[in-house]
Short mmCIF file of C-alpha atoms and ligand atoms in Angstrom, two decimals:
data_model
loop_
_atom_site.label_atom_id
_atom_site.label_comp_id
_atom_site.label_asym_id
_atom_site.label_seq_id
_atom_site.Cartn_x
_atom_site.Cartn_y
_atom_site.Cartn_z
CA UNK A 1007 2.13 0.79 -9.21
CA UNK A 1008 2.21 -2.61 -7.50
CA UNK A 1009 5.75 -3.29 -8.67
CA UNK A 1010 6.97 0.21 -7.79
CA UNK A 1011 5.50 -0.03 -4.32
CA UNK A 1012 6.99 -3.48 -3.84
CA UNK A 1013 10.45 -2.28 -4.93
CA UNK A 1014 10.29 0.54 -2.37
CA UNK A 1015 8.99 -1.84 0.27
CA UNK A 1016 11.76 -4.37 -0.40
CA UNK A 1017 14.45 -1.67 -0.50
CA UNK A 1018 13.34 -0.42 2.90
CA UNK A 1019 12.70 -3.83 4.48
CA UNK A 1020 16.29 -4.50 5.68
CA UNK A 1021 16.50 -1.06 7.32
CA UNK A 1022 12.98 -0.60 8.71
CA UNK A 1023 14.22 -0.79 12.29
CA UNK A 1024 17.56 1.02 11.82
CA UNK A 1025 18.38 4.65 12.47
CA UNK A 1026 19.76 6.64 9.53
CA UNK A 1027 23.21 6.71 11.17
CA UNK A 1028 23.11 2.91 11.46
CA UNK A 1029 22.04 2.57 7.81
CA UNK A 1030 24.97 4.73 6.65
CA UNK A 1031 27.38 2.77 8.85
CA UNK A 1032 26.24 -0.48 7.30
CA UNK A 1033 25.75 0.55 3.64
CA UNK A 1034 28.05 3.55 3.15
CA UNK A 1035 27.49 7.30 2.71
CA UNK A 1036 24.73 6.88 0.11
CA UNK A 1037 22.80 4.57 2.41
CA UNK A 1038 20.99 1.54 1.02
CA UNK A 1039 20.62 1.80 -2.79
CA UNK A 1040 20.09 -1.83 -3.80
CA UNK A 1041 18.36 -4.83 -2.27
CA UNK A 1042 19.96 -6.33 0.83
CA UNK A 1043 18.87 -9.53 2.58
CA UNK A 1044 15.74 -9.38 4.72
CA UNK A 1045 13.50 -12.24 5.85
CA UNK A 1046 16.01 -14.70 4.45
CA UNK A 1047 16.23 -13.43 0.88
CA UNK A 1048 16.91 -10.50 -1.44
CA UNK A 1049 13.95 -8.42 -2.56
CA UNK A 1050 11.62 -9.57 0.23
CA UNK A 1051 8.37 -7.62 0.35
CA UNK A 1052 6.67 -6.90 3.69
CA UNK A 1053 3.17 -6.46 5.09
CA UNK A 1054 2.76 -3.20 3.15
CA UNK A 1055 2.80 -5.01 -0.18
CA UNK A 1056 0.97 -8.07 1.15
CA UNK A 1057 -1.97 -5.95 2.30
CA UNK A 1058 -1.93 -3.86 -0.89
CA UNK A 1059 -2.33 -7.06 -2.90
CA UNK A 1060 -5.28 -8.10 -0.74
CA UNK A 1061 -6.84 -4.63 -1.19
CA UNK A 1062 -6.69 -5.10 -4.95
CA UNK A 1063 -8.05 -8.63 -4.68
CA UNK A 1064 -10.94 -7.22 -2.64
CA UNK A 1065 -11.60 -4.52 -5.24
CA UNK A 1066 -11.76 -7.08 -8.04
CA UNK A 1067 -14.07 -9.33 -6.03
CA UNK A 1068 -16.30 -6.33 -5.21
CA UNK A 1069 -16.59 -5.51 -8.93
CA UNK A 1070 -17.55 -9.09 -9.78
CA UNK A 1071 -20.02 -9.22 -6.91
CA UNK A 1072 -21.68 -5.98 -8.03
CA UNK A 1073 -21.91 -7.26 -11.61
CA UNK A 1074 -23.24 -10.73 -10.82
CA UNK A 1075 -25.28 -10.17 -7.67
CA UNK A 1076 -26.32 -6.55 -8.23
CA UNK A 1077 -25.53 -5.69 -4.64
CA UNK A 1078 -22.23 -5.02 -2.95
CA UNK A 1079 -20.74 -3.17 0.01
CA UNK A 1080 -17.12 -2.73 -1.13
CA UNK A 1081 -15.67 -2.10 2.36
CA UNK A 1082 -17.08 -5.47 3.47
CA UNK A 1083 -15.55 -7.28 0.50
CA UNK A 1084 -12.21 -5.59 1.24
CA UNK A 1085 -12.60 -6.54 4.90
CA UNK A 1086 -12.95 -10.21 3.91
CA UNK A 1087 -9.76 -9.81 1.87
CA UNK A 1088 -7.94 -8.42 4.92
CA UNK A 1089 -9.29 -11.31 6.98
CA UNK A 1090 -7.72 -13.67 4.47
CA UNK A 1091 -4.42 -11.77 4.87
CA UNK A 1092 -4.88 -12.10 8.64
CA UNK A 1093 -5.15 -15.89 8.23
CA UNK A 1094 -1.80 -15.89 6.40
CA UNK A 1095 -0.26 -14.20 9.45
CA UNK A 1096 -1.82 -16.33 12.16
CA UNK A 1097 -2.66 -19.73 10.74
CA UNK A 1098 -0.90 -22.71 9.28
CA UNK A 1099 -0.67 -22.67 5.44
CA UNK A 1100 -2.70 -25.89 5.39
CA UNK A 1101 -5.68 -23.65 6.27
CA UNK A 1102 -5.53 -22.05 2.80
CA UNK A 1103 -8.07 -24.60 1.57
CA UNK A 1104 -10.64 -23.20 4.00
CA UNK A 1105 -10.77 -19.95 1.98
CA UNK A 1106 -11.84 -19.25 -1.57
CA UNK A 1107 -10.10 -17.27 -4.29
CA UNK A 1108 -6.60 -17.79 -5.64
CA UNK A 1109 -4.50 -15.17 -3.84
CA UNK A 1110 -4.60 -16.86 -0.46
CA UNK A 1111 -3.28 -19.99 -2.13
CA UNK A 1112 0.03 -18.29 -2.92
CA UNK A 1113 2.37 -20.03 -0.44
CA UNK A 1114 4.86 -17.15 -0.24
CA UNK A 1115 2.16 -14.88 1.23
CA UNK A 1116 1.93 -17.12 4.32
CA UNK A 1117 4.81 -15.32 5.93
CA UNK A 1118 5.07 -12.73 8.69
CA UNK A 1119 6.94 -9.63 7.57
CA UNK A 1120 6.71 -7.43 10.67
CA UNK A 1121 2.92 -6.99 10.38
CA UNK A 1122 1.41 -3.94 12.06
CA UNK A 1123 0.11 -4.63 15.54
CA UNK A 1124 -2.98 -2.46 14.95
CA UNK A 1125 -3.90 -4.36 11.80
CA UNK A 1126 -3.53 -7.69 13.58
CA UNK A 1127 -5.54 -6.69 16.64
CA UNK A 1128 -8.36 -5.05 14.66
CA UNK A 1129 -8.68 -8.10 12.42
CA UNK A 1130 -8.56 -10.41 15.44
CA UNK A 1131 -11.44 -8.53 17.10
CA UNK A 1132 -14.36 -10.91 16.73
CA UNK A 1133 -16.79 -8.28 18.04
CA UNK A 1134 -16.21 -6.09 14.97
CA UNK A 1135 -18.82 -6.81 12.28
CA UNK A 1136 -17.60 -7.33 8.71
CA UNK A 1137 -17.20 -3.98 6.96
CA UNK A 1138 -17.42 -1.98 10.16
CA UNK A 1139 -14.81 0.50 11.37
CA UNK A 1140 -12.32 -0.53 14.03
CA UNK A 1141 -12.87 0.73 17.54
CA UNK A 1142 -9.42 2.01 18.37
CA UNK A 1143 -7.57 5.31 18.30
CA UNK A 1144 -4.71 4.32 16.01
CA UNK A 1145 -3.38 6.50 13.22
CA UNK A 1146 -0.48 4.21 12.37
CA UNK A 1147 0.63 4.03 8.75
CA UNK A 1148 -1.02 0.61 8.30
CA UNK A 1149 -4.08 2.21 6.70
CA UNK A 1150 -2.44 4.54 4.20
CA UNK A 1151 0.12 1.96 3.09
CA UNK A 1152 -2.40 -0.43 1.50
CA UNK A 1153 -5.00 1.70 -0.34
CA UNK A 1154 -3.06 2.61 -3.51
CA UNK A 1155 -5.10 0.27 -5.76
CA UNK A 1156 -8.28 2.10 -4.77
CA UNK A 1157 -6.73 5.28 -6.18
CA UNK A 1158 -5.89 3.53 -9.40
CA UNK A 1159 -9.20 1.80 -10.10
CA UNK A 1160 -12.01 3.66 -8.31
CA UNK A 1161 -13.47 6.93 -9.54
CA UNK A 1162 -13.40 9.49 -6.74
CA UNK A 1163 -11.52 7.05 -4.48
CA UNK A 1164 -11.41 9.19 -1.33
CA UNK A 1165 -14.37 7.73 0.54
CA UNK A 1166 -13.64 4.07 -0.15
CA UNK A 1167 -9.96 4.49 0.78
CA UNK A 1168 -11.06 6.08 4.06
CA UNK A 1169 -13.46 3.18 4.69
CA UNK A 1170 -10.77 0.61 3.86
CA UNK A 1171 -8.33 2.20 6.32
CA UNK A 1172 -11.02 2.54 8.99
CA UNK A 1173 -11.45 -1.26 9.05
CA UNK A 1174 -8.31 -1.39 11.19
CA UNK A 1175 -7.45 2.19 12.15
CA UNK A 1176 -9.98 4.25 14.11
CA UNK A 1177 -8.27 7.64 14.36
CA UNK A 1178 -9.55 10.22 11.88
CA UNK A 1179 -6.04 11.26 10.85
CA UNK A 1180 -5.13 7.69 9.85
CA UNK A 1181 -8.40 7.39 7.94
CA UNK A 1182 -8.24 10.71 6.05
CA UNK A 1183 -4.55 10.21 5.23
CA UNK A 1184 -5.54 7.02 3.39
CA UNK A 1185 -8.23 8.93 1.47
CA UNK A 1186 -5.70 11.62 0.58
CA UNK A 1187 -3.16 9.06 -0.64
CA UNK A 1188 -5.64 7.24 -2.88
CA UNK A 1189 -6.75 10.60 -4.27
CA UNK A 1190 -3.10 11.57 -4.89
CA UNK A 1191 -2.48 8.29 -6.73
CA UNK A 1192 -5.60 8.90 -8.81
CA UNK A 1193 -4.49 12.41 -9.82
CA UNK A 1194 -0.95 11.27 -10.62
CA UNK A 1195 -2.20 8.34 -12.69
CA UNK A 1196 -4.24 10.82 -14.73
CA UNK A 1197 -1.09 12.77 -15.56
CA UNK A 1198 -1.05 15.50 -12.93
CA UNK A 1199 2.41 16.56 -11.69
CA UNK A 1200 3.21 15.25 -8.20
CA UNK A 1201 2.84 18.49 -6.25
CA UNK A 1202 -0.24 19.74 -8.11
CA UNK A 1203 -1.82 16.32 -7.63
CA UNK A 1204 -1.03 16.33 -3.93
CA UNK A 1205 -2.46 19.84 -3.56
CA UNK A 1206 -5.66 18.86 -5.37
CA UNK A 1207 -6.05 15.83 -3.12
CA UNK A 1208 -5.29 17.96 -0.06
CA UNK A 1209 -7.92 20.52 -1.00
CA UNK A 1210 -10.55 17.77 -0.98
CA UNK A 1211 -9.81 16.74 2.61
CA UNK A 1212 -9.38 20.22 4.09
CA UNK A 1213 -10.95 20.51 7.51
CA UNK A 1214 -11.34 16.75 7.99
CA UNK A 1215 -7.99 16.06 9.66
CA UNK A 1216 -6.01 19.12 10.78
CA UNK A 1217 -2.97 17.00 11.70
CA UNK A 1218 -2.75 15.68 8.16
CA UNK A 1219 -3.18 19.14 6.70
CA UNK A 1220 -0.39 20.53 8.87
CA UNK A 1221 1.94 17.66 7.97
CA UNK A 1222 1.32 18.09 4.23
CA UNK A 1223 1.77 21.86 4.53
CA UNK A 1224 5.05 21.19 6.33
CA UNK A 1225 6.24 18.95 3.50
CA UNK A 1226 5.32 21.51 0.85
CA UNK A 1227 7.09 24.30 2.75
CA UNK A 1228 10.27 22.22 3.06
CA UNK A 1229 10.64 21.25 -0.60
CA UNK A 1230 14.07 22.72 -1.46
CA UNK A 1231 15.08 24.39 -4.70
CA UNK A 1232 18.21 22.25 -4.93
CA UNK A 1233 18.73 18.52 -4.44
CA UNK A 1234 18.66 17.64 -0.75
CA UNK A 1235 20.79 14.85 0.74
CA UNK A 1236 18.32 13.68 3.37
CA UNK A 1237 14.82 14.00 4.78
CA UNK A 1238 14.26 17.01 7.08
CA UNK A 1239 13.77 15.75 10.62
CA UNK A 1240 10.75 18.02 11.05
CA UNK A 1241 8.74 15.67 8.82
CA UNK A 1242 8.99 12.87 11.37
CA UNK A 1243 9.65 9.18 10.94
CA UNK A 1244 6.60 7.90 9.11
CA UNK A 1245 5.27 5.47 11.71
CA UNK A 1246 2.05 7.49 11.83
CA UNK A 1247 -0.10 8.17 8.80
CA UNK A 1248 0.27 11.93 8.43
CA UNK A 1249 4.06 11.67 8.68
CA UNK A 1250 4.18 8.86 6.12
CA UNK A 1251 2.04 11.02 3.80
CA UNK A 1252 4.25 14.09 4.27
CA UNK A 1253 7.48 12.12 3.80
CA UNK A 1254 6.23 10.50 0.59
CA UNK A 1255 5.18 13.88 -0.80
CA UNK A 1256 8.50 15.53 0.12
CA UNK A 1257 10.57 12.71 -1.38
CA UNK A 1258 8.89 12.62 -4.80
CA UNK A 1259 8.69 16.42 -4.99
CA UNK A 1260 12.34 16.89 -4.03
CA UNK A 1261 14.19 14.19 -5.95
CA UNK A 1262 15.55 14.72 -9.44
CA UNK A 1263 14.82 11.13 -10.45
CA UNK A 1264 12.79 8.14 -9.21
CA UNK A 1265 15.59 6.13 -7.61
CA UNK A 1266 16.77 9.21 -5.72
CA UNK A 1267 13.22 9.62 -4.39
CA UNK A 1268 13.24 6.02 -3.15
CA UNK A 1269 16.66 6.53 -1.56
CA UNK A 1270 15.43 9.60 0.30
CA UNK A 1271 12.39 7.65 1.49
CA UNK A 1272 14.14 4.57 2.88
CA UNK A 1273 17.34 6.04 4.34
CA UNK A 1274 15.57 7.52 7.35
CA UNK A 1275 15.35 6.81 11.06
CA UNK A 1276 11.77 5.63 10.75
CA UNK A 1277 9.41 3.33 8.86
CA UNK A 1278 11.60 2.84 5.77
CA UNK A 1279 9.62 0.08 4.08
CA UNK A 1280 6.31 1.95 4.35
CA UNK A 1281 7.69 5.28 3.12
CA UNK A 1282 9.55 3.39 0.37
CA UNK A 1283 6.33 1.63 -0.58
CA UNK A 1284 4.29 4.85 -0.74
CA UNK A 1285 6.93 6.60 -2.87
CA UNK A 1286 7.27 3.57 -5.15
CA UNK A 1287 3.51 3.39 -5.65
CA UNK A 1288 3.29 7.06 -6.65
CA UNK A 1289 6.25 6.67 -9.01
CA UNK A 1290 4.60 3.62 -10.53
CA UNK A 1291 1.29 5.48 -10.97
CA UNK A 1292 3.20 8.21 -12.82
CA UNK A 1293 5.76 6.27 -14.84
CA UNK A 1294 4.72 2.63 -14.94
CA UNK A 1295 7.75 0.37 -14.65
CA UNK A 1296 10.09 2.34 -16.94
CA UNK A 1297 12.17 3.63 -14.02
CA UNK A 1298 12.70 0.24 -12.37
CA UNK A 1299 16.02 -1.38 -13.28
CA UNK A 1300 15.83 -5.03 -14.40
CA UNK A 1301 18.20 -5.92 -11.58
CA UNK A 1302 15.46 -4.98 -9.09
CA UNK A 1303 12.76 -6.92 -10.90
CA UNK A 1304 15.06 -9.96 -11.16
CA UNK A 1305 15.33 -10.19 -7.38
CA UNK A 1306 11.94 -8.83 -6.28
CA UNK A 1307 9.66 -11.30 -4.56
CA UNK A 1308 6.25 -12.16 -6.06
CA UNK A 1309 6.75 -10.31 -9.38
CA UNK A 1310 4.77 -12.98 -11.23
CA UNK A 1311 1.93 -12.82 -8.71
CA UNK A 1312 1.73 -9.03 -8.96
CA UNK A 1313 1.68 -9.21 -12.75
CA UNK A 1314 -1.20 -11.70 -12.68
CA UNK A 1315 -3.17 -9.58 -10.21
CA UNK A 1316 -2.55 -6.42 -12.23
CA UNK A 1317 -3.61 -8.13 -15.48
CA UNK A 1318 -6.77 -9.40 -13.81
CA UNK A 1319 -7.52 -5.90 -12.50
CA UNK A 1320 -6.99 -4.36 -15.93
CA UNK A 1321 -9.31 -6.96 -17.42
CA UNK A 1322 -12.07 -6.24 -14.91
CA UNK A 1323 -11.77 -2.46 -14.58
CA UNK A 1324 -10.65 -1.42 -18.05
CA UNK A 1325 -12.09 -4.02 -20.40
CA UNK A 1326 -15.07 -5.28 -18.40
CA UNK A 1327 -15.14 -8.49 -20.51
CA UNK A 1328 -13.52 -10.48 -17.72
CA UNK A 1329 -16.62 -9.97 -15.62
CA UNK A 1330 -18.26 -12.84 -17.56
CA UNK A 1331 -15.20 -15.06 -17.68
CA UNK A 1332 -15.73 -18.36 -15.76
CA UNK A 1333 -12.05 -18.42 -14.83
CA UNK A 1334 -12.37 -14.93 -13.32
CA UNK A 1335 -15.37 -16.13 -11.28
CA UNK A 1336 -13.33 -19.02 -9.92
CA UNK A 1337 -10.37 -16.81 -9.04
CA UNK A 1338 -12.48 -13.95 -7.60
CA UNK A 1339 -15.69 -15.59 -6.33
CA UNK A 1340 -18.42 -12.96 -6.06
CA UNK A 1341 -19.95 -14.64 -2.99
MG1 LIG B 2439 6.18 -3.29 6.41
#
């Protein structure tokens, strides 16, 4: 799921701020189908993947804290993880030594990749207590884009995903969209088909965010019987959470194969790296890495870091033995 999301993120990164017509002009009639340079390299991930990695780091640290201290407020532990990400965006890398845990010591993460303004301002707000919801009215896609790991590793992930998104995004639609996405990931990872999984997740947030419900209904109504060449404009551009959710659902439900789904997601007017990331995460939750060509993994940034983080998560959440491992305690200090 991490690698799939990162592939979609990196595929969309060079075209995040281009219109679809501009993408086709630059890359040809199929649009962008392989990595192109962004942020000075091929396969560069952006803030979507950075923050997803910190969400997973927070989840692992919350599990260790619960095990060793017997008390834990997971949204607070995730908030500290986001505050470490915030340091990578605003501080000099020499500040890494002021923080604990291993992830913040990864030098490549100390890089700005068009971070969301709402995320930055909410994390810069010193009046917001750790673990508390942001006081703003944003429903940008910065909440939904980073909560996939909660869907993968938390039973009934809806509430925690909502709380994790609310740390930076105060609008109910942005919050509930994150809960829906984590729930969708959870259903897909358990083997549910994409649309049935999305419907099940949608049924659990009915009445909480009418804008999200309308957007998802719109996506379901527009799923064509035949392959479609491009995203219907009615689904929006994905800068806001309910549009990103609807676009991701439409792309995976419409495409005949995974790479076509990613192509539909990134070759749009709007937030290509975020929609690519969401689609890639869902594909990864369904299929693992089987659909990702080696050529993508060869060029993708931080593959080794994502594999380490995923192995650590599997050890903690699936095997439980790592909870007692001194090395795990050093890498994920329970506080
Ligand atoms: Mg991004």
